Amino acid sequence: MKISIFGTGYVGLVTGSCLANLGHEILCVDIDEAKIQKLLEGKLPFYEPGLKDLVAKNIRKERLKFSTNMEEGVNFADVIFNCVGTPGQDDGTADLKYVYAVAENVGKFAKNKKYLVNKSTVPPGTAKECHIIIQQQNPLSQVEIVSNPEFLAEGKAVYDFTHPDKIVVGSRDSAAYSVLRKVYTGRVRSYIPFLETDWATAETIKYANNSFLATKICFINEIANICDKVGADVKLISQAMGLDYRISSKFLHAGIGYGGSCFPKDVRALYSTAKKHGYDAKLLKEVDDLNKRQHGQMLTRIKEHFNQDLTGKRFTIWGLSFKPKTSDIREAPALTVINQLLEHGAEVHVHDPVAMPEMKEEFGEKITFHENPHNAVEGSSGIIVLTEWDEYRNVHLNEFADKMQHKVIFDGRNIYEPELVQEDGFTYYGVGRR
Ligand SMILES: NC(=O)c1ccc[n+]([C@@H]2O[C@H](COP(=O)([O-])OP(=O)(O)OC[C@H]3O[C@@H](n4cnc5c(N)ncnc54)[C@H](O)[C@@H]3O)[C@@H](O)[C@H]2O)c1
């Protein structure tokens, strides 16, 4: 099949290259000329494991092409995926201008029957609005809107896309279900659960999914905060809870809080959608507030250790991305911690295996970047672990302890065993364990 993909970010580029790898002929379209130019030169605009090879292979096989031409993108195929961003706005609502711009282009340029498939995360009501926009552009348009939310996670996006636990398709046209089955499963992957729904249900499933996972993280963080007060160990508690098959161990690790381009904005967008419809979804509001508090907790702990005075002290941050195996720093806890340390007059030295270019754009010369995590601890008053990269799990702390001013570890991801760290002469602070 020929398929166009609008938006070549994390979702669009993974969707495009994975569908090309299934044998489809793909044209990826983006308004960002620099991004498309980079892709044409064989360079990826971000880090995602396995994606570089997949893109290169499918370009070589001539199944994956790139363009900035909207009209060409609309008429290249009869199935058009809308994978543009839906960033959160100050009031918590999703900014849908990019989604609607694609709908407008499709309405303007489409010459025959087409399916416009919204893969971006959008609030209920968006498919309906896209339909209206297209009808306004062309009252005779035969474009059908389909809602098909994406559940991939950065860091394992290629695997998630090729091994989905479900495919959700919302439509008012039953033919769309068959078209989407053909796109995803062909003759070989017919075992994947395929849920046929209406527009609003498909749109809401995605928000419910992400909000539930965010709530689960907040729940265990709240237990960790109680552990800090009562002297219990959250790691053992989460292990015990995870063994209960009704709960499962996934998303049950206490830490400095979630970040990224999805959970924070999706929890807020679902809350504001409910509010718009006259319902005050207090749980969601609390989840968002709790998570923000959790990001800020690291500073409280650091200040307590240094009698509230951080002026002139040098700190080392290991891990900048919001989670391992991605260069994405959107809403990463590191942003909060760095800003707070700078506000308190501290000097900040950082390391991350892949996300330093992104952080450089954010902070420039205000902080110091190190290619090697060991060099970043020279003269440091404390190591602050904010992302659980394997590189940091395996370090031998005693190898560089002598280089530090103060031997303290603030472990925002609970990756170390307190006793082992203490054996190396370090003071240890975890989240919900000491
Ligand atoms: N990143 C994830 O892990 C993830 C997972 C599931 C769902 N989602 C959802 O998918 C959507 C996309 O997320 P992302 O992280 O890939 O975003 P992104 O910001 O990485 O990429 C969006 C891309 O769309 C392009 N764009 C904007 N307007 C355009 C237009 N009119 N035509 C063509 N391209 C246009 C931008 O230039 C950008 O390259 C969001 O709604 C997000 O919530 C993201």
JSON list of C-alpha atoms in Angstrom, two decimals, residues 276-431:
[
{"chain": "A", "resi": 276, "resn": "LYS", "atom": "CA", "xyz": [-14.56, 21.63, 29.67]},
{"chain": "A", "resi": 277, "resn": "HIS", "atom": "CA", "xyz": [-17.40, 19.12, 29.86]},
{"chain": "A", "resi": 278, "resn": "GLY", "atom": "CA", "xyz": [-18.32, 20.15, 33.42]},
{"chain": "A", "resi": 279, "resn": "TYR", "atom": "CA", "xyz": [-16.53, 17.43, 35.40]},
{"chain": "A", "resi": 280, "resn": "ASP", "atom": "CA", "xyz": [-13.78, 18.12, 37.95]},
{"chain": "A", "resi": 281, "resn": "ALA", "atom": "CA", "xyz": [-11.51, 15.03, 37.66]},
{"chain": "A", "resi": 282, "resn": "LYS", "atom": "CA", "xyz": [-9.70, 15.66, 40.97]},
{"chain": "A", "resi": 283, "resn": "LEU", "atom": "CA", "xyz": [-7.58, 12.51, 40.83]},
{"chain": "A", "resi": 284, "resn": "LEU", "atom": "CA", "xyz": [-5.90, 13.67, 37.62]},
{"chain": "A", "resi": 285, "resn": "LYS", "atom": "CA", "xyz": [-5.21, 17.13, 39.05]},
{"chain": "A", "resi": 286, "resn": "GLU", "atom": "CA", "xyz": [-3.63, 15.56, 42.12]},
{"chain": "A", "resi": 287, "resn": "VAL", "atom": "CA", "xyz": [-1.47, 13.24, 40.00]},
{"chain": "A", "resi": 288, "resn": "ASP", "atom": "CA", "xyz": [-0.07, 16.22, 38.10]},
{"chain": "A", "resi": 289, "resn": "ASP", "atom": "CA", "xyz": [0.54, 18.22, 41.30]},
{"chain": "A", "resi": 290, "resn": "LEU", "atom": "CA", "xyz": [2.14, 15.25, 43.07]},
{"chain": "A", "resi": 291, "resn": "ASN", "atom": "CA", "xyz": [4.52, 14.69, 40.18]},
{"chain": "A", "resi": 292, "resn": "LYS", "atom": "CA", "xyz": [5.61, 18.33, 40.13]},
{"chain": "A", "resi": 293, "resn": "ARG", "atom": "CA", "xyz": [6.24, 18.14, 43.88]},
{"chain": "A", "resi": 294, "resn": "GLN", "atom": "CA", "xyz": [8.25, 14.95, 43.36]},
{"chain": "A", "resi": 295, "resn": "HIS", "atom": "CA", "xyz": [10.55, 16.71, 40.85]},
{"chain": "A", "resi": 296, "resn": "GLY", "atom": "CA", "xyz": [11.20, 19.41, 43.45]},
{"chain": "A", "resi": 297, "resn": "GLN", "atom": "CA", "xyz": [11.91, 17.00, 46.29]},
{"chain": "A", "resi": 298, "resn": "MET", "atom": "CA", "xyz": [15.50, 16.35, 45.27]},
{"chain": "A", "resi": 299, "resn": "LEU", "atom": "CA", "xyz": [16.46, 19.93, 46.06]},
{"chain": "A", "resi": 300, "resn": "THR", "atom": "CA", "xyz": [14.86, 19.73, 49.52]},
{"chain": "A", "resi": 301, "resn": "ARG", "atom": "CA", "xyz": [16.99, 16.67, 50.29]},
{"chain": "A", "resi": 302, "resn": "ILE", "atom": "CA", "xyz": [20.20, 18.29, 48.97]},
{"chain": "A", "resi": 303, "resn": "LYS", "atom": "CA", "xyz": [19.57, 21.49, 50.93]},
{"chain": "A", "resi": 304, "resn": "GLU", "atom": "CA", "xyz": [18.89, 19.54, 54.12]},
{"chain": "A", "resi": 305, "resn": "HIS", "atom": "CA", "xyz": [22.20, 17.71, 53.76]},
{"chain": "A", "resi": 306, "resn": "PHE", "atom": "CA", "xyz": [24.16, 20.97, 53.27]},
{"chain": "A", "resi": 307, "resn": "ASN", "atom": "CA", "xyz": [22.37, 22.99, 55.98]},
{"chain": "A", "resi": 308, "resn": "GLN", "atom": "CA", "xyz": [20.41, 24.93, 53.35]},
{"chain": "A", "resi": 309, "resn": "ASP", "atom": "CA", "xyz": [23.52, 26.53, 51.78]},
{"chain": "A", "resi": 310, "resn": "LEU", "atom": "CA", "xyz": [24.46, 25.46, 48.24]},
{"chain": "A", "resi": 311, "resn": "THR", "atom": "CA", "xyz": [26.27, 28.67, 47.22]},
{"chain": "A", "resi": 312, "resn": "GLY", "atom": "CA", "xyz": [29.42, 27.94, 45.24]},
{"chain": "A", "resi": 313, "resn": "LYS", "atom": "CA", "xyz": [29.06, 24.17, 45.66]},
{"chain": "A", "resi": 314, "resn": "ARG", "atom": "CA", "xyz": [29.59, 22.02, 42.61]},
{"chain": "A", "resi": 315, "resn": "PHE", "atom": "CA", "xyz": [27.13, 19.22, 41.85]},
{"chain": "A", "resi": 316, "resn": "THR", "atom": "CA", "xyz": [27.28, 16.43, 39.30]},
{"chain": "A", "resi": 317, "resn": "ILE", "atom": "CA", "xyz": [24.16, 15.29, 37.51]},
{"chain": "A", "resi": 318, "resn": "TRP", "atom": "CA", "xyz": [24.20, 11.88, 35.90]},
{"chain": "A", "resi": 319, "resn": "GLY", "atom": "CA", "xyz": [21.32, 11.51, 33.44]},
{"chain": "A", "resi": 320, "resn": "LEU", "atom": "CA", "xyz": [19.43, 14.28, 31.67]},
{"chain": "A", "resi": 321, "resn": "SER", "atom": "CA", "xyz": [16.85, 12.56, 29.47]},
{"chain": "A", "resi": 322, "resn": "PHE", "atom": "CA", "xyz": [13.45, 11.85, 31.03]},
{"chain": "A", "resi": 323, "resn": "LYS", "atom": "CA", "xyz": [14.22, 8.14, 30.86]},
{"chain": "A", "resi": 324, "resn": "PRO", "atom": "CA", "xyz": [17.03, 5.90, 29.54]},
{"chain": "A", "resi": 325, "resn": "LYS", "atom": "CA", "xyz": [17.53, 5.09, 25.84]},
{"chain": "A", "resi": 326, "resn": "THR", "atom": "CA", "xyz": [16.16, 8.38, 24.57]},
{"chain": "A", "resi": 327, "resn": "SER", "atom": "CA", "xyz": [17.56, 11.86, 23.96]},
{"chain": "A", "resi": 328, "resn": "ASP", "atom": "CA", "xyz": [14.18, 13.41, 24.77]},
{"chain": "A", "resi": 329, "resn": "ILE", "atom": "CA", "xyz": [14.39, 15.97, 27.60]},
{"chain": "A", "resi": 330, "resn": "ARG", "atom": "CA", "xyz": [10.82, 17.31, 27.39]},
{"chain": "A", "resi": 331, "resn": "GLU", "atom": "CA", "xyz": [9.57, 17.78, 31.00]},
{"chain": "A", "resi": 332, "resn": "ALA", "atom": "CA", "xyz": [12.57, 15.79, 32.27]},
{"chain": "A", "resi": 333, "resn": "PRO", "atom": "CA", "xyz": [13.13, 16.10, 36.04]},
{"chain": "A", "resi": 334, "resn": "ALA", "atom": "CA", "xyz": [16.69, 17.25, 35.19]},
{"chain": "A", "resi": 335, "resn": "LEU", "atom": "CA", "xyz": [15.30, 20.56, 33.91]},
{"chain": "A", "resi": 336, "resn": "THR", "atom": "CA", "xyz": [13.73, 21.31, 37.32]},
{"chain": "A", "resi": 337, "resn": "VAL", "atom": "CA", "xyz": [16.75, 20.15, 39.33]},
{"chain": "A", "resi": 338, "resn": "ILE", "atom": "CA", "xyz": [19.29, 22.10, 37.23]},
{"chain": "A", "resi": 339, "resn": "ASN", "atom": "CA", "xyz": [17.23, 25.29, 37.39]},
{"chain": "A", "resi": 340, "resn": "GLN", "atom": "CA", "xyz": [16.81, 24.96, 41.15]},
{"chain": "A", "resi": 341, "resn": "LEU", "atom": "CA", "xyz": [20.52, 24.32, 41.75]},
{"chain": "A", "resi": 342, "resn": "LEU", "atom": "CA", "xyz": [21.47, 27.35, 39.63]},
{"chain": "A", "resi": 343, "resn": "GLU", "atom": "CA", "xyz": [18.93, 29.51, 41.50]},
{"chain": "A", "resi": 344, "resn": "HIS", "atom": "CA", "xyz": [20.61, 28.46, 44.74]},
{"chain": "A", "resi": 345, "resn": "GLY", "atom": "CA", "xyz": [24.03, 29.57, 43.50]},
{"chain": "A", "resi": 346, "resn": "ALA", "atom": "CA", "xyz": [25.41, 26.08, 42.85]},
{"chain": "A", "resi": 347, "resn": "GLU", "atom": "CA", "xyz": [27.67, 25.07, 39.96]},
{"chain": "A", "resi": 348, "resn": "VAL", "atom": "CA", "xyz": [26.26, 22.27, 37.80]},
{"chain": "A", "resi": 349, "resn": "HIS", "atom": "CA", "xyz": [28.29, 19.65, 35.92]},
{"chain": "A", "resi": 350, "resn": "VAL", "atom": "CA", "xyz": [26.40, 17.09, 33.85]},
{"chain": "A", "resi": 351, "resn": "HIS", "atom": "CA", "xyz": [26.74, 13.91, 31.86]},
{"chain": "A", "resi": 352, "resn": "ASP", "atom": "CA", "xyz": [24.29, 11.93, 29.72]},
{"chain": "A", "resi": 353, "resn": "PRO", "atom": "CA", "xyz": [25.11, 9.27, 27.11]},
{"chain": "A", "resi": 354, "resn": "VAL", "atom": "CA", "xyz": [22.92, 10.86, 24.39]},
{"chain": "A", "resi": 355, "resn": "ALA", "atom": "CA", "xyz": [20.90, 13.86, 25.61]},
{"chain": "A", "resi": 356, "resn": "MET", "atom": "CA", "xyz": [23.66, 16.47, 26.09]},
{"chain": "A", "resi": 357, "resn": "PRO", "atom": "CA", "xyz": [23.09, 18.29, 22.75]},
{"chain": "A", "resi": 358, "resn": "GLU", "atom": "CA", "xyz": [19.42, 18.80, 23.67]},
{"chain": "A", "resi": 359, "resn": "MET", "atom": "CA", "xyz": [20.35, 20.10, 27.15]},
{"chain": "A", "resi": 360, "resn": "LYS", "atom": "CA", "xyz": [23.03, 22.37, 25.64]},
{"chain": "A", "resi": 361, "resn": "GLU", "atom": "CA", "xyz": [20.31, 24.07, 23.63]},
{"chain": "A", "resi": 362, "resn": "GLU", "atom": "CA", "xyz": [18.41, 24.66, 26.87]},
{"chain": "A", "resi": 363, "resn": "PHE", "atom": "CA", "xyz": [21.21, 25.85, 29.18]},
{"chain": "A", "resi": 364, "resn": "GLY", "atom": "CA", "xyz": [24.17, 26.74, 26.92]},
{"chain": "A", "resi": 365, "resn": "GLU", "atom": "CA", "xyz": [27.18, 27.89, 28.98]},
{"chain": "A", "resi": 366, "resn": "LYS", "atom": "CA", "xyz": [25.27, 28.04, 32.27]},
{"chain": "A", "resi": 367, "resn": "ILE", "atom": "CA", "xyz": [26.24, 24.44, 33.06]},
{"chain": "A", "resi": 368, "resn": "THR", "atom": "CA", "xyz": [29.28, 22.30, 32.20]},
{"chain": "A", "resi": 369, "resn": "PHE", "atom": "CA", "xyz": [28.98, 19.21, 30.00]},
{"chain": "A", "resi": 370, "resn": "HIS", "atom": "CA", "xyz": [31.29, 16.20, 30.31]},
{"chain": "A", "resi": 371, "resn": "GLU", "atom": "CA", "xyz": [31.75, 13.40, 27.81]},
{"chain": "A", "resi": 372, "resn": "ASN", "atom": "CA", "xyz": [32.75, 11.06, 30.62]},
{"chain": "A", "resi": 373, "resn": "PRO", "atom": "CA", "xyz": [30.73, 10.57, 33.84]},
{"chain": "A", "resi": 374, "resn": "HIS", "atom": "CA", "xyz": [33.95, 10.12, 35.85]},
{"chain": "A", "resi": 375, "resn": "ASN", "atom": "CA", "xyz": [35.35, 13.53, 34.79]},
{"chain": "A", "resi": 376, "resn": "ALA", "atom": "CA", "xyz": [32.06, 15.16, 35.79]},
{"chain": "A", "resi": 377, "resn": "VAL", "atom": "CA", "xyz": [32.63, 14.32, 39.50]},
{"chain": "A", "resi": 378, "resn": "GLU", "atom": "CA", "xyz": [35.95, 16.19, 39.88]},
{"chain": "A", "resi": 379, "resn": "GLY", "atom": "CA", "xyz": [35.59, 18.57, 42.87]},
{"chain": "A", "resi": 380, "resn": "SER", "atom": "CA", "xyz": [31.94, 17.64, 43.27]},
{"chain": "A", "resi": 381, "resn": "SER", "atom": "CA", "xyz": [29.91, 18.03, 46.46]},
{"chain": "A", "resi": 382, "resn": "GLY", "atom": "CA", "xyz": [27.48, 15.32, 45.40]},
{"chain": "A", "resi": 383, "resn": "ILE", "atom": "CA", "xyz": [26.35, 13.07, 42.58]},
{"chain": "A", "resi": 384, "resn": "ILE", "atom": "CA", "xyz": [22.67, 13.37, 41.65]},
{"chain": "A", "resi": 385, "resn": "VAL", "atom": "CA", "xyz": [21.33, 10.47, 39.56]},
{"chain": "A", "resi": 386, "resn": "LEU", "atom": "CA", "xyz": [18.30, 11.52, 37.52]},
{"chain": "A", "resi": 387, "resn": "THR", "atom": "CA", "xyz": [18.12, 8.90, 34.73]},
{"chain": "A", "resi": 388, "resn": "GLU", "atom": "CA", "xyz": [18.68, 5.18, 35.25]},
{"chain": "A", "resi": 389, "resn": "TRP", "atom": "CA", "xyz": [21.11, 4.64, 32.35]},
{"chain": "A", "resi": 390, "resn": "ASP", "atom": "CA", "xyz": [23.03, 1.33, 32.63]},
{"chain": "A", "resi": 391, "resn": "GLU", "atom": "CA", "xyz": [26.28, 3.36, 32.50]},
{"chain": "A", "resi": 392, "resn": "TYR", "atom": "CA", "xyz": [25.57, 4.62, 36.02]},
{"chain": "A", "resi": 393, "resn": "ARG", "atom": "CA", "xyz": [24.42, 1.31, 37.46]},
{"chain": "A", "resi": 394, "resn": "ASN", "atom": "CA", "xyz": [27.78, -0.28, 36.79]},
{"chain": "A", "resi": 395, "resn": "VAL", "atom": "CA", "xyz": [30.18, 2.38, 38.13]},
{"chain": "A", "resi": 396, "resn": "HIS", "atom": "CA", "xyz": [32.71, 1.59, 40.85]},
{"chain": "A", "resi": 397, "resn": "LEU", "atom": "CA", "xyz": [32.24, 4.54, 43.15]},
{"chain": "A", "resi": 398, "resn": "ASN", "atom": "CA", "xyz": [35.50, 3.93, 45.04]},
{"chain": "A", "resi": 399, "resn": "GLU", "atom": "CA", "xyz": [37.47, 4.56, 41.81]},
{"chain": "A", "resi": 400, "resn": "PHE", "atom": "CA", "xyz": [36.79, 8.29, 41.89]},
{"chain": "A", "resi": 401, "resn": "ALA", "atom": "CA", "xyz": [35.65, 8.97, 45.46]},
{"chain": "A", "resi": 402, "resn": "ASP", "atom": "CA", "xyz": [38.94, 10.76, 46.20]},
{"chain": "A", "resi": 403, "resn": "LYS", "atom": "CA", "xyz": [38.25, 13.34, 43.49]},
{"chain": "A", "resi": 404, "resn": "MET", "atom": "CA", "xyz": [35.13, 14.58, 45.28]},
{"chain": "A", "resi": 405, "resn": "GLN", "atom": "CA", "xyz": [34.71, 17.33, 47.86]},
{"chain": "A", "resi": 406, "resn": "HIS", "atom": "CA", "xyz": [31.89, 15.49, 49.64]},
{"chain": "A", "resi": 407, "resn": "LYS", "atom": "CA", "xyz": [31.04, 11.84, 49.16]},
{"chain": "A", "resi": 408, "resn": "VAL", "atom": "CA", "xyz": [27.26, 11.99, 48.81]},
{"chain": "A", "resi": 409, "resn": "ILE", "atom": "CA", "xyz": [24.90, 10.31, 46.34]},
{"chain": "A", "resi": 410, "resn": "PHE", "atom": "CA", "xyz": [21.38, 11.56, 45.75]},
{"chain": "A", "resi": 411, "resn": "ASP", "atom": "CA", "xyz": [19.84, 8.64, 43.89]},
{"chain": "A", "resi": 412, "resn": "GLY", "atom": "CA", "xyz": [16.70, 9.91, 42.19]},
{"chain": "A", "resi": 413, "resn": "ARG", "atom": "CA", "xyz": [16.04, 6.53, 40.57]},
{"chain": "A", "resi": 414, "resn": "ASN", "atom": "CA", "xyz": [16.91, 4.14, 43.39]},
{"chain": "A", "resi": 415, "resn": "ILE", "atom": "CA", "xyz": [19.48, 2.33, 41.24]},
{"chain": "A", "resi": 416, "resn": "TYR", "atom": "CA", "xyz": [22.05, 1.71, 43.98]},
{"chain": "A", "resi": 417, "resn": "GLU", "atom": "CA", "xyz": [21.96, -0.48, 47.06]},
{"chain": "A", "resi": 418, "resn": "PRO", "atom": "CA", "xyz": [22.40, 1.84, 50.06]},
{"chain": "A", "resi": 419, "resn": "GLU", "atom": "CA", "xyz": [24.66, -0.59, 51.98]},
{"chain": "A", "resi": 420, "resn": "LEU", "atom": "CA", "xyz": [27.09, -1.01, 49.06]},
{"chain": "A", "resi": 421, "resn": "VAL", "atom": "CA", "xyz": [27.32, 2.73, 48.48]},
{"chain": "A", "resi": 422, "resn": "GLN", "atom": "CA", "xyz": [27.87, 3.27, 52.20]},
{"chain": "A", "resi": 423, "resn": "GLU", "atom": "CA", "xyz": [30.65, 0.63, 52.17]},
{"chain": "A", "resi": 424, "resn": "ASP", "atom": "CA", "xyz": [32.48, 2.88, 49.66]},
{"chain": "A", "resi": 425, "resn": "GLY", "atom": "CA", "xyz": [32.29, 5.70, 52.21]},
{"chain": "A", "resi": 426, "resn": "PHE", "atom": "CA", "xyz": [29.41, 7.58, 50.61]},
{"chain": "A", "resi": 427, "resn": "THR", "atom": "CA", "xyz": [26.33, 9.03, 52.29]},
{"chain": "A", "resi": 428, "resn": "TYR", "atom": "CA", "xyz": [23.29, 7.73, 50.42]},
{"chain": "A", "resi": 429, "resn": "TYR", "atom": "CA", "xyz": [19.89, 9.32, 49.82]},
{"chain": "A", "resi": 430, "resn": "GLY", "atom": "CA", "xyz": [17.37, 7.38, 47.75]},
{"chain": "A", "resi": 431, "resn": "VAL", "atom": "CA", "xyz": [13.65, 7.97, 47.28]}
]
